[in-house]
GROMACS .gro file of C-alpha atoms in nm:
model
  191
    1UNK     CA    1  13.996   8.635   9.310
    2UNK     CA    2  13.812   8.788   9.008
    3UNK     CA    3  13.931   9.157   8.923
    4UNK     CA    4  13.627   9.410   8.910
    5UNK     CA    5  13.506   9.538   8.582
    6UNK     CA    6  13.629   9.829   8.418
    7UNK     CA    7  13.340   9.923   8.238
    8UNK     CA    8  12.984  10.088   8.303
    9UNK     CA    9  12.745   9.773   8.279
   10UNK     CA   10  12.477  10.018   8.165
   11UNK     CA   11  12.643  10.215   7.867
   12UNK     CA   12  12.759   9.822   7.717
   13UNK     CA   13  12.403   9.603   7.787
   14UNK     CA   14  12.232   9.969   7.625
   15UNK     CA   15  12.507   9.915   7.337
   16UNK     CA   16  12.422   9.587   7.275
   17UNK     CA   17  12.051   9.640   7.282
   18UNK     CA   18  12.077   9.953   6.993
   19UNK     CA   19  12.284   9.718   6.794
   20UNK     CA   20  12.049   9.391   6.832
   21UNK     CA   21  11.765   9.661   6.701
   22UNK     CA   22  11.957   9.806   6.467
   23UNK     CA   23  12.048   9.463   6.329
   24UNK     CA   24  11.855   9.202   6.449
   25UNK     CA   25  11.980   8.856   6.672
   26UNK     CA   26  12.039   8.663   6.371
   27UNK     CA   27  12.218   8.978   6.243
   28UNK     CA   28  12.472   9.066   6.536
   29UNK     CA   29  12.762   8.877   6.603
   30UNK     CA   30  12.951   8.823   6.885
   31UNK     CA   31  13.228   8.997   6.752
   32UNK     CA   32  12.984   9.300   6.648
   33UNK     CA   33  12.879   9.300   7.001
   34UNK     CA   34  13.233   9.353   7.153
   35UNK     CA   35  13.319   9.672   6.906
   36UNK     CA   36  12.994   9.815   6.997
   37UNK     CA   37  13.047   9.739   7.364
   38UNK     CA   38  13.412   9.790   7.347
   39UNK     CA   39  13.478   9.442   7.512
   40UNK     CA   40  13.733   9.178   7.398
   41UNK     CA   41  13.603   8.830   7.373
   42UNK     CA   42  13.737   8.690   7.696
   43UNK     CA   43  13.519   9.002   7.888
   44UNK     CA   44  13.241   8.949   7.691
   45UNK     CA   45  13.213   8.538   7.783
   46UNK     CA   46  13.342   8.669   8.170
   47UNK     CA   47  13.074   8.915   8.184
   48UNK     CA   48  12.766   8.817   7.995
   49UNK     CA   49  12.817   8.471   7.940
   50UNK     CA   50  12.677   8.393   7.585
   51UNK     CA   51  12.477   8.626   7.337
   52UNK     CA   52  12.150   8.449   7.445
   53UNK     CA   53  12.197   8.591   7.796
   54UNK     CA   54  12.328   8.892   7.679
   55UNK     CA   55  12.007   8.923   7.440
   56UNK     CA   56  11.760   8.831   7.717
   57UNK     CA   57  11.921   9.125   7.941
   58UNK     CA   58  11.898   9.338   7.639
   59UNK     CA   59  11.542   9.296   7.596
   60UNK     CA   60  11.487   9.308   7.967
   61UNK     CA   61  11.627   9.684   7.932
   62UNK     CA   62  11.437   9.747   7.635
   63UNK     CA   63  11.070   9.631   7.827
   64UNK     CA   64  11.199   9.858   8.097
   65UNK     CA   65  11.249  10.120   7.945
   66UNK     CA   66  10.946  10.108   7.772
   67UNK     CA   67  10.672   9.881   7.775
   68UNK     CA   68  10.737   9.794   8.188
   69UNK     CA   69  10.685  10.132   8.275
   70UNK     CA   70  10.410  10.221   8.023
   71UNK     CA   71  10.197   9.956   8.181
   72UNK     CA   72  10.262  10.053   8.517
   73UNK     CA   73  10.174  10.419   8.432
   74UNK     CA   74   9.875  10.341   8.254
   75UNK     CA   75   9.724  10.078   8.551
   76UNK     CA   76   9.796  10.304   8.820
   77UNK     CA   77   9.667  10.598   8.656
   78UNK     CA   78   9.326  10.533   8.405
   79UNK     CA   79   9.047  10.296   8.474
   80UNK     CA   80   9.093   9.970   8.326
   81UNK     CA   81   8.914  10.014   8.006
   82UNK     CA   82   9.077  10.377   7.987
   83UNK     CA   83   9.405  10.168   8.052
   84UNK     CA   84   9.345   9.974   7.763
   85UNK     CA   85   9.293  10.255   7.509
   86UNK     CA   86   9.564  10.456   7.589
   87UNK     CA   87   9.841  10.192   7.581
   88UNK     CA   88   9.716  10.121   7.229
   89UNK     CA   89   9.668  10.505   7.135
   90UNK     CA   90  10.014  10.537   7.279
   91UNK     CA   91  10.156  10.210   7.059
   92UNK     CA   92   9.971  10.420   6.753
   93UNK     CA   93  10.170  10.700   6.829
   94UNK     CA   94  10.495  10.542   6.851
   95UNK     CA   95  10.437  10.323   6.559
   96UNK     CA   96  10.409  10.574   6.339
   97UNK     CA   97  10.716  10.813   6.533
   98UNK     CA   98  10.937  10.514   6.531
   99UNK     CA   99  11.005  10.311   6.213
  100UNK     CA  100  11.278  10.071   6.388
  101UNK     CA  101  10.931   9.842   6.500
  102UNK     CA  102  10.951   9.744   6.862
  103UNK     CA  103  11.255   9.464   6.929
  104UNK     CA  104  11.036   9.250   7.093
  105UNK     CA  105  10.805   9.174   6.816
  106UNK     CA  106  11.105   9.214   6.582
  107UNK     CA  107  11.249   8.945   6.776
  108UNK     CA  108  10.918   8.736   6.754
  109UNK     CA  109  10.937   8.729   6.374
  110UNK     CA  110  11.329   8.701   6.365
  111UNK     CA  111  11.472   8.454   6.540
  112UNK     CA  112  11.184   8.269   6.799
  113UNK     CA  113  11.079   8.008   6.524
  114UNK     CA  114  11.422   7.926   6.466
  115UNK     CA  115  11.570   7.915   6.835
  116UNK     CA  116  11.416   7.760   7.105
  117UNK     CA  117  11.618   7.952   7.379
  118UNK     CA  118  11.525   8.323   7.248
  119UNK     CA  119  11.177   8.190   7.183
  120UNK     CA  120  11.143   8.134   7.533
  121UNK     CA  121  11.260   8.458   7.676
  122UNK     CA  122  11.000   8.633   7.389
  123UNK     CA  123  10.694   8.417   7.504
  124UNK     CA  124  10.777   8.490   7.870
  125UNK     CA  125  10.821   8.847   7.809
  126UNK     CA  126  10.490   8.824   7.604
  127UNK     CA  127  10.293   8.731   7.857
  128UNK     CA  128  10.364   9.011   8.045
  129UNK     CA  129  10.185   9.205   7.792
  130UNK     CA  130   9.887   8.912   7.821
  131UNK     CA  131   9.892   8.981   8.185
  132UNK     CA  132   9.839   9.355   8.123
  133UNK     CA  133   9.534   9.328   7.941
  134UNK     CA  134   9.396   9.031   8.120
  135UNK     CA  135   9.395   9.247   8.468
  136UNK     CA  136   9.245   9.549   8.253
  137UNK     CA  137   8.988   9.313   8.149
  138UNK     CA  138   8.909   9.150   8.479
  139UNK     CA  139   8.875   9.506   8.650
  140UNK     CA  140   8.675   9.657   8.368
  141UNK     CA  141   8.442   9.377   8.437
  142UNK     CA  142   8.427   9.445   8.797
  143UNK     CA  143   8.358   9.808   8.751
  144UNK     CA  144   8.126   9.753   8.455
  145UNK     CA  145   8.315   9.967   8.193
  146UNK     CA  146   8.374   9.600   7.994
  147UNK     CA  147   8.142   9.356   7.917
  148UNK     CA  148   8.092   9.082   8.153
  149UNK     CA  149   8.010   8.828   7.944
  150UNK     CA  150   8.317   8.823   7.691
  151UNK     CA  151   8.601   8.579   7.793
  152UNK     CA  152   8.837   8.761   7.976
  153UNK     CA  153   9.170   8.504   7.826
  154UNK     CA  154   9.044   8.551   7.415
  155UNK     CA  155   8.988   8.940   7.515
  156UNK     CA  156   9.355   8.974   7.639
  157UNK     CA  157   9.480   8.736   7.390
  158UNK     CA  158   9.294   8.991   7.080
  159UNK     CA  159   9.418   9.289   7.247
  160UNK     CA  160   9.786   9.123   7.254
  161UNK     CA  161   9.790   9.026   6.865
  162UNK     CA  162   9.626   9.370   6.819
  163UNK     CA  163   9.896   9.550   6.988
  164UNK     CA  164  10.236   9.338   6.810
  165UNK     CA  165  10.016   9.326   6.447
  166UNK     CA  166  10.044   9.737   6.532
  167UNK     CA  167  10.418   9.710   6.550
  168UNK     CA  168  10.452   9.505   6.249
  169UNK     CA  169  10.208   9.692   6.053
  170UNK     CA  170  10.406  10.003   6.117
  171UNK     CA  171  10.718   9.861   5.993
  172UNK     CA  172  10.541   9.803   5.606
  173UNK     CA  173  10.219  10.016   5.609
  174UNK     CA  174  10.255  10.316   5.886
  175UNK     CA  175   9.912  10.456   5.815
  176UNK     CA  176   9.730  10.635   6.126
  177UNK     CA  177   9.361  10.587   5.975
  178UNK     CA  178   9.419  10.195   5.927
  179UNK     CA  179   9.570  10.140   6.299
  180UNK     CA  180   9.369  10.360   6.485
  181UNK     CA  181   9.068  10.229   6.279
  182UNK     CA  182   9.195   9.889   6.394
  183UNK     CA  183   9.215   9.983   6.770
  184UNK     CA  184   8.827  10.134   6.742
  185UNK     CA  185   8.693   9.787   6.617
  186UNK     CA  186   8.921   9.594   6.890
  187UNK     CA  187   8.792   9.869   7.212
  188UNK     CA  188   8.407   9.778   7.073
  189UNK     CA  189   8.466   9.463   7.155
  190UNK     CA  190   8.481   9.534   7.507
  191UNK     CA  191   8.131   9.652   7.462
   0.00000   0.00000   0.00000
């Protein structure tokens, strides 16, 4: 019979997340992760298994935290093409408040070429974003507030690369007039 954990799951997986930000996959160590978690070795293998898992759970909190419930907001609250804007006026605004990037696209450039596990959970979490803007684009379509004859896949697939070269940009060159002169030529587009 296993004995129950003596820790709050929450407070550790929200440790480990600040410190693969902070630091980056490549960057933490399993032993970094147990100080910051305050977990020995053998609870850290018992509990999370590997730091791949532990990094994919991570991120999970991260997208929930964020970009999950930004998405949600935003496409039960605007019309799709309204939807669209704001989550990239709101990526803008964060970009420029936050200078730590965003760990997903961090974890794009980082580590994804170089590991085929973490490259999978990034894609997968990717295309959530895809999804987002695809759905956007479908129902602007529908409703007429996006033009009907653009391809609804390359739309969502600009808007994507938009959005992460926003995150990137703002790690090198946070400059409001450059993104948000960016995000005016990408909305024409759905002209």
């Amino acid at each position: 019979m296993s004995r129950p954990r003596s820790f709050d799951e929450d407070a550790v997986i929200e440790a480990a997340m600040r410190q693969f930000w902070r630091h980056g996959y490549a960057g933490t160590s399993v032993r970094d992760l147990g100080e910051v978690m305050g977990l020995g070795q053998a609870s850290f293998y018992n509990a999370f298994g590997d730091k791949r898992s532990l990094f994919a759970r991570c991120l999970d909190r991260y997208l929930d935290q964020g970009m999950r419930e930004r998405l949600g907001r935003l496409a039960a609250t605007l019309p799709p093409r309204q939807a669209i804007a704001g989550l990239l006026e709101e990526i803008v605004a964060r970009s420029l408040r936050d200078r730590m990037g965003c760990l997903l696209v961090n974890s794009a450039l980082e580590v994804a070429p170089h590991d085929r596990g973490v490259a999978g959970v990034v894609a997968a979490r990717l295309a959530e974003l895809e999804d987002f803007f695809r759905a956007r684009v479908l129902a602007g379509q529908a409703d007429g507030s996006i033009n009907a004859t653009r391809d609804p896949d390359d739309l969502a697939r600009m808007l994507m690369t938009l959005l992460l070269g926003l995150r990137v940009l703002s790690r090198g060159r946070p400059d409001r007039a450059t993104m948000q002169g960016a995000v005016r030529q990408a909305l024409a587009l759905l002209d």
